[in-house]
Amino acid sequence: MKLSIWTLANWLQKKDMTLQLAIWGGEPRVESVSLVSSFDSAIDCLQLWQADGGDVIASHALDRFTVYGQTLPTVHNALQEAFSYYNNWERNLLNYMIEGKSLQDMLDMAHQIFQRPMCIKSSSSWAFAITKDYDASVHPNWLVFQESITNRQANLNAVSAVSLDPYFRQVFAQKYPSIMHSPVFGGDVLHANVWLQDQRVCEIVAIDGGEPFNPGDPHLMHFFAKLLHRVIQANTTLYLSYSGLAAFFTDMLETGTYNELNLSAVLHKLNWQKQDELAVFCVEMTSGYDTPILSAMREKLTERFENGCAFTYQGRIVCIANVTKDGGYAVTQKSAAETIPGDIFIWGASFEFDGLENFPAYYQQAYAVLGCARKLNEAHLGMYDAAIPLFYGQ
């Protein structure tokens, strides 16, 4: 396993060795250690030697650290132990993935390295897995995360602070793990997003627990996140609700085509009749950011419109409501207004229509109405209200 020199230095420090650090990069490229007397020029090798004054120096590229008061064999053996430890961890995680272990098992294995409160949360922040033996005092929302393991419900209040905080919300667009200050926790967290087909499907959060993170920790977390990506990719129906439906509707939007047999299968799965009237709602955050509260809102719409389907597309929520089953167009639009907080979200609704094959055209209509609502500074608009402004280009 390739490690950062930060991780190796931290390993020695935890063994009560005194170090002076001169690390400028610290990229995770080191996978072996070699004594200078048996010089290895490989780019992935940490070079180790004893200076004239007796101090031990470790060097990789432009990075180095000095170990005081230790012999060369002692430092060398400790570093060999570090590589053995992390290689075993890598092997165990890979075996877990091959054996089809749960995300909880994977998190428990990751906890052996990070040794602090951790959880794996869905894109809407209900927990897939959470480390055991930590009480609610470790984080203001820890109890909410624990409860969401069983109820699997999104909590808008629990994610609103980080979703709306200008400093923190950009972390949800990051491709690489980072150490961030949490506005809710009031301390540092190590945060990683897991992406699938360019969509953020879950996040991994480790809480500092009173012990500062090491600059090498994001690299270790990146390795763990890559494995989780592969696990979730192989089990999308288990971890991603409505993944099949979302894929079908997304493909309709992007290609404008559909398979008649698949269309019939979707109607059957949703228990829709061909003559049912439908309406499309297009929802965005007023801030324009795709954060956990957007995914939480998607799940709330799924709960509210149990006869419909809601999914995320291009940073917005698309909800297809069955107007016939939900009491008519006016009632359906009123339900949406009662469910979607107007201070956080803005949305537009299409005309009602029949024939699911017409969905892409009515999505474009709802999207245009959303743009009209934003232009007129309205929290939401239906096509009946937006028709005149759209016609006159207002």
XYZ file of C-alpha atoms in Angstrom:
394
model
C 0.000 0.000 0.000
C 1.334 3.445 -0.878
C 1.512 5.781 2.113
C 2.149 9.446 2.708
C 5.340 10.369 4.525
C 2.993 12.184 6.942
C 1.474 8.831 7.938
C 4.900 7.267 8.484
C 6.082 10.203 10.593
C 2.893 10.008 12.653
C 3.481 6.284 13.203
C 6.893 7.018 14.751
C 5.508 9.881 16.840
C 2.890 7.526 18.316
C 5.814 5.358 19.424
C 7.091 8.339 21.425
C 9.888 9.159 19.020
C 10.901 12.820 18.648
C 10.813 14.102 15.083
C 11.578 17.293 13.209
C 9.477 17.509 10.040
C 10.345 19.148 6.725
C 7.432 17.909 4.620
C 6.258 20.060 1.722
C 4.223 17.640 -0.375
C 3.480 14.362 1.340
C 1.766 12.674 -1.605
C 0.867 9.009 -0.987
C 3.655 7.454 -3.054
C 5.791 5.563 -0.513
C 5.442 1.773 -0.299
C 8.820 0.608 1.040
C 11.814 1.719 3.094
C 15.459 1.260 2.163
C 18.768 1.960 3.877
C 21.034 4.250 1.912
C 23.784 1.627 2.097
C 21.542 -0.488 -0.157
C 20.409 2.489 -2.228
C 17.126 2.063 -4.076
C 16.331 4.821 -6.569
C 12.678 3.761 -6.949
C 10.271 6.677 -6.632
C 8.141 4.731 -4.136
C 10.995 4.098 -1.685
C 11.688 6.001 1.550
C 15.462 6.449 1.982
C 16.839 6.063 5.495
C 20.314 6.880 6.838
C 22.170 7.993 9.954
C 23.722 11.466 9.954
C 27.176 12.235 11.370
C 25.638 13.522 14.594
C 23.817 10.246 15.155
C 20.301 11.413 14.150
C 18.323 9.263 11.732
C 17.050 10.926 8.556
C 14.242 9.667 6.330
C 13.795 11.197 2.890
C 11.429 10.898 -0.056
C 11.663 13.287 -2.991
C 11.718 16.795 -1.432
C 10.190 15.616 1.862
C 12.129 14.458 4.888
C 12.045 14.120 8.641
C 14.737 13.698 11.284
C 14.406 11.274 14.206
C 16.306 12.233 17.352
C 17.777 9.865 19.928
C 17.094 6.612 18.035
C 19.329 4.093 16.322
C 19.048 3.360 12.623
C 17.874 -0.262 13.151
C 15.178 0.871 15.607
C 13.712 3.404 13.163
C 14.019 1.014 10.238
C 12.189 -1.757 12.106
C 9.442 0.623 13.213
C 8.872 1.770 9.627
C 8.815 -1.828 8.380
C 6.179 -2.503 11.025
C 4.135 0.446 9.711
C 4.171 -0.890 6.149
C 3.205 -4.347 7.370
C 0.315 -2.920 9.418
C -1.157 -0.834 6.605
C -0.625 -3.571 4.013
C -2.569 -5.979 6.208
C -5.344 -3.400 6.552
C -5.460 -2.989 2.782
C -5.593 -6.772 2.310
C -8.388 -7.163 4.875
C -10.494 -4.434 3.274
C -10.034 -5.957 -0.182
C -11.070 -9.354 1.188
C -14.130 -7.765 2.804
C -15.074 -6.260 -0.542
C -14.609 -9.568 -2.382
C -16.620 -11.448 0.263
C -19.511 -8.985 -0.068
C -19.308 -7.695 3.503
C -21.710 -4.960 4.571
C -20.828 -1.278 4.796
C -20.950 -1.694 8.572
C -18.230 -4.356 8.370
C -16.188 -2.124 6.086
C -16.547 0.817 8.480
C -15.520 -1.311 11.458
C -12.359 -2.268 9.579
C -11.662 1.387 8.713
C -12.122 2.299 12.373
C -9.065 0.188 13.228
C -6.971 2.790 11.413
C -8.703 6.028 12.326
C -9.711 5.141 15.916
C -12.391 7.819 16.247
C -16.179 8.199 15.748
C -17.092 7.559 12.105
C -20.160 7.045 9.968
C -21.094 6.356 6.369
C -24.114 8.439 5.392
C -26.348 8.476 2.363
C -26.402 11.553 0.129
C -29.298 12.805 2.282
C -27.350 12.017 5.488
C -29.207 9.103 6.999
C -26.628 6.581 8.116
C -25.723 3.396 6.256
C -23.249 2.489 9.027
C -21.916 4.014 12.234
C -19.122 3.090 14.646
C -20.267 1.471 17.867
C -19.389 2.210 21.485
C -19.599 6.005 21.175
C -22.268 7.919 23.065
C -24.321 10.871 21.825
C -21.897 13.415 23.330
C -19.385 13.003 20.477
C -21.525 15.056 18.060
C -24.765 17.090 18.311
C -26.395 14.888 15.639
C -24.862 11.559 16.678
C -28.151 10.290 18.139
C -29.988 11.281 14.942
C -27.430 9.336 12.896
C -27.797 6.293 15.156
C -31.585 6.357 14.881
C -31.473 6.745 11.096
C -29.755 3.339 10.825
C -33.127 1.733 11.563
C -35.708 4.315 10.435
C -33.807 5.273 7.239
C -35.428 8.676 7.115
C -33.862 11.935 6.050
C -33.819 14.709 8.634
C -33.884 18.226 7.152
C -33.031 19.854 10.477
C -30.003 17.630 11.036
C -28.405 18.592 7.718
C -29.540 22.197 7.342
C -26.580 23.784 9.158
C -23.846 22.227 7.007
C -25.979 22.394 3.862
C -26.564 26.123 4.160
C -23.250 27.223 5.670
C -21.308 29.054 2.886
C -17.950 27.879 4.257
C -18.807 24.209 4.580
C -21.241 23.384 1.771
C -18.615 23.426 -0.985
C -17.086 20.319 0.585
C -19.911 18.283 -0.952
C -18.539 18.955 -4.430
C -15.032 17.744 -3.610
C -13.601 14.617 -5.226
C -10.817 14.133 -2.674
C -11.160 13.829 1.126
C -10.427 16.891 3.227
C -10.105 17.943 6.844
C -12.751 20.595 7.497
C -14.047 22.589 10.446
C -17.658 21.560 11.093
C -20.068 24.411 11.934
C -22.345 21.938 13.743
C -19.740 19.960 15.644
C -17.569 22.932 16.441
C -14.465 20.879 15.672
C -12.675 19.228 12.777
C -14.015 16.367 10.683
C -12.377 14.283 7.993
C -14.879 14.187 5.145
C -15.002 12.153 1.941
C -17.606 11.928 -0.802
C -18.259 8.715 -2.709
C -19.199 9.288 -6.343
C -20.996 7.004 -8.754
C -21.450 8.059 -12.388
C -20.534 11.613 -11.402
C -23.233 11.694 -8.722
C -22.479 11.960 -5.003
C -24.089 8.846 -3.523
C -22.788 8.902 0.042
C -20.244 10.475 2.376
C -17.821 9.236 5.005
C -17.311 11.356 8.109
C -14.707 10.874 10.830
C -14.911 13.155 13.889
C -11.701 14.319 15.527
C -12.760 13.009 18.958
C -10.353 15.372 20.685
C -7.316 14.168 18.711
C -6.091 16.271 15.757
C -6.067 14.664 12.343
C -2.795 13.874 10.612
C -2.188 15.384 7.133
C -1.819 11.821 5.840
C -5.316 10.824 6.969
C -7.086 12.146 3.809
C -4.931 9.782 1.718
C -5.941 6.784 3.831
C -9.565 7.919 3.624
C -9.271 8.222 -0.167
C -8.296 4.559 -0.403
C -11.251 3.583 1.793
C -13.651 5.728 -0.260
C -12.491 4.067 -3.499
C -13.357 0.649 -2.074
C -16.772 1.869 -0.903
C -17.401 3.146 -4.426
C -16.856 -0.370 -5.751
C -19.079 -1.933 -3.083
C -21.949 0.481 -3.742
C -21.528 0.183 -7.502
C -22.001 -3.592 -7.177
C -25.054 -3.175 -4.909
C -26.855 -0.082 -6.172
C -30.347 -1.488 -5.586
C -29.423 -2.189 -1.950
C -27.900 1.192 -1.110
C -29.568 3.586 -3.557
C -33.336 3.841 -3.342
C -35.142 4.045 -6.702
C -31.810 3.571 -8.479
C -33.424 1.629 -11.322
C -36.196 4.175 -11.802
C -33.766 7.083 -11.564
C -31.551 5.491 -14.218
C -34.553 4.961 -16.516
C -35.857 8.527 -16.176
C -32.369 10.039 -16.448
C -31.776 8.115 -19.648
C -35.096 9.424 -21.001
C -34.014 12.991 -20.272
C -30.584 12.605 -21.810
C -31.476 10.582 -24.907
C -35.127 11.493 -25.470
C -35.824 7.814 -26.154
C -37.111 4.822 -24.211
C -37.673 1.116 -24.557
C -41.369 0.209 -24.701
C -40.857 -2.896 -22.558
C -38.928 -0.892 -19.950
C -41.652 1.757 -19.995
C -44.259 -0.921 -19.241
C -42.062 -2.304 -16.451
C -41.780 1.162 -14.865
C -45.563 1.667 -15.023
C -46.001 -1.697 -13.332
C -43.419 -0.971 -10.631
C -45.037 2.377 -9.796
C -48.547 0.932 -10.082
C -49.495 3.566 -12.652
C -52.114 3.197 -15.368
C -51.464 4.522 -18.876
C -54.374 6.962 -18.555
C -53.190 8.405 -15.206
C -52.467 12.131 -15.275
C -48.967 13.119 -14.180
C -47.118 16.341 -13.362
C -43.418 17.141 -13.148
C -41.906 19.243 -10.356
C -38.409 20.658 -10.824
C -36.751 21.734 -7.547
C -33.492 23.574 -6.884
C -31.831 25.080 -3.848
C -31.974 28.865 -3.767
C -28.196 28.838 -3.160
C -27.538 26.713 -6.252
C -25.453 24.171 -4.308
C -26.078 20.416 -4.319
C -25.786 19.533 -0.611
C -27.274 16.869 1.711
C -30.404 18.922 2.292
C -31.249 18.605 -1.420
C -31.110 14.812 -1.163
C -33.050 14.933 2.107
C -35.716 16.975 0.327
C -35.830 14.390 -2.441
C -36.595 11.699 0.107
C -39.263 13.846 1.748
C -40.939 14.247 -1.632
C -40.750 10.483 -2.122
C -42.525 10.034 1.203
C -45.131 12.715 0.442
C -45.865 11.521 -3.084
C -45.849 7.801 -2.403
C -47.518 7.229 -5.765
C -44.749 9.117 -7.567
C -41.003 9.075 -8.025
C -38.333 11.643 -7.119
C -34.679 11.553 -8.160
C -31.697 13.885 -8.485
C -30.660 15.130 -11.911
C -27.989 17.750 -12.713
C -28.029 19.194 -9.188
C -31.806 19.479 -8.915
C -34.704 17.270 -7.843
C -37.096 15.954 -10.452
C -40.373 14.663 -9.015
C -42.985 12.943 -11.172
C -46.273 12.998 -9.262
C -49.309 10.910 -10.140
C -51.980 13.613 -10.164
C -54.799 11.089 -10.586
C -53.825 9.107 -7.482
C -52.934 12.188 -5.396
C -56.281 13.982 -5.625
C -55.906 16.219 -8.665
C -53.527 18.894 -9.905
C -54.450 21.613 -7.383
C -54.170 19.245 -4.422
C -50.857 17.876 -5.692
C -49.373 21.350 -6.107
C -50.621 22.357 -2.641
C -48.958 19.262 -1.162
C -45.677 20.231 -2.821
C -45.918 23.773 -1.427
C -46.538 22.395 2.077
C -43.598 19.979 1.817
C -40.901 22.150 0.215
C -39.509 24.964 2.451
C -39.762 28.177 0.441
C -36.776 29.811 2.151
C -34.394 27.070 1.014
C -35.818 25.779 -2.264
C -37.399 27.123 -5.421
C -39.492 25.028 -7.795
C -41.643 24.958 -10.887
C -44.449 22.611 -11.929
C -45.508 21.535 -15.406
C -49.043 21.210 -16.705
C -50.670 17.880 -15.978
C -50.286 15.342 -18.798
C -50.890 11.695 -19.597
C -48.520 9.254 -21.247
C -45.231 8.681 -19.433
C -43.455 8.762 -22.799
C -44.115 12.532 -22.768
C -42.115 12.996 -19.572
C -39.004 14.660 -21.179
C -41.099 17.422 -22.776
C -42.903 18.177 -19.514
C -39.629 18.135 -17.593
C -38.415 20.898 -19.906
C -41.655 22.736 -19.184
C -41.183 22.431 -15.412
C -37.566 23.542 -15.765
C -38.669 26.624 -17.716
C -41.254 27.417 -15.016
C -38.519 27.062 -12.371
C -36.443 29.636 -14.249
C -39.458 31.935 -14.428
C -40.008 31.601 -10.666
C -36.381 32.491 -10.004
C -36.593 35.495 -12.338
C -39.809 36.756 -10.693
C -38.404 36.067 -7.193
C -41.177 33.584 -6.417
C -40.694 30.549 -4.181
C -42.629 28.422 -6.671
C -44.805 28.620 -9.760
C -47.088 26.288 -11.657
C -47.388 26.351 -15.418
C -50.834 27.958 -15.191
C -49.299 30.910 -13.323
C -46.164 31.068 -15.477
C -47.775 30.699 -18.895
C -48.216 34.425 -19.546
C -44.765 35.512 -18.254
C -43.144 32.732 -20.283
C -45.136 33.632 -23.396
C -44.107 37.289 -23.199
C -40.541 36.472 -22.110
C -40.892 38.222 -18.760
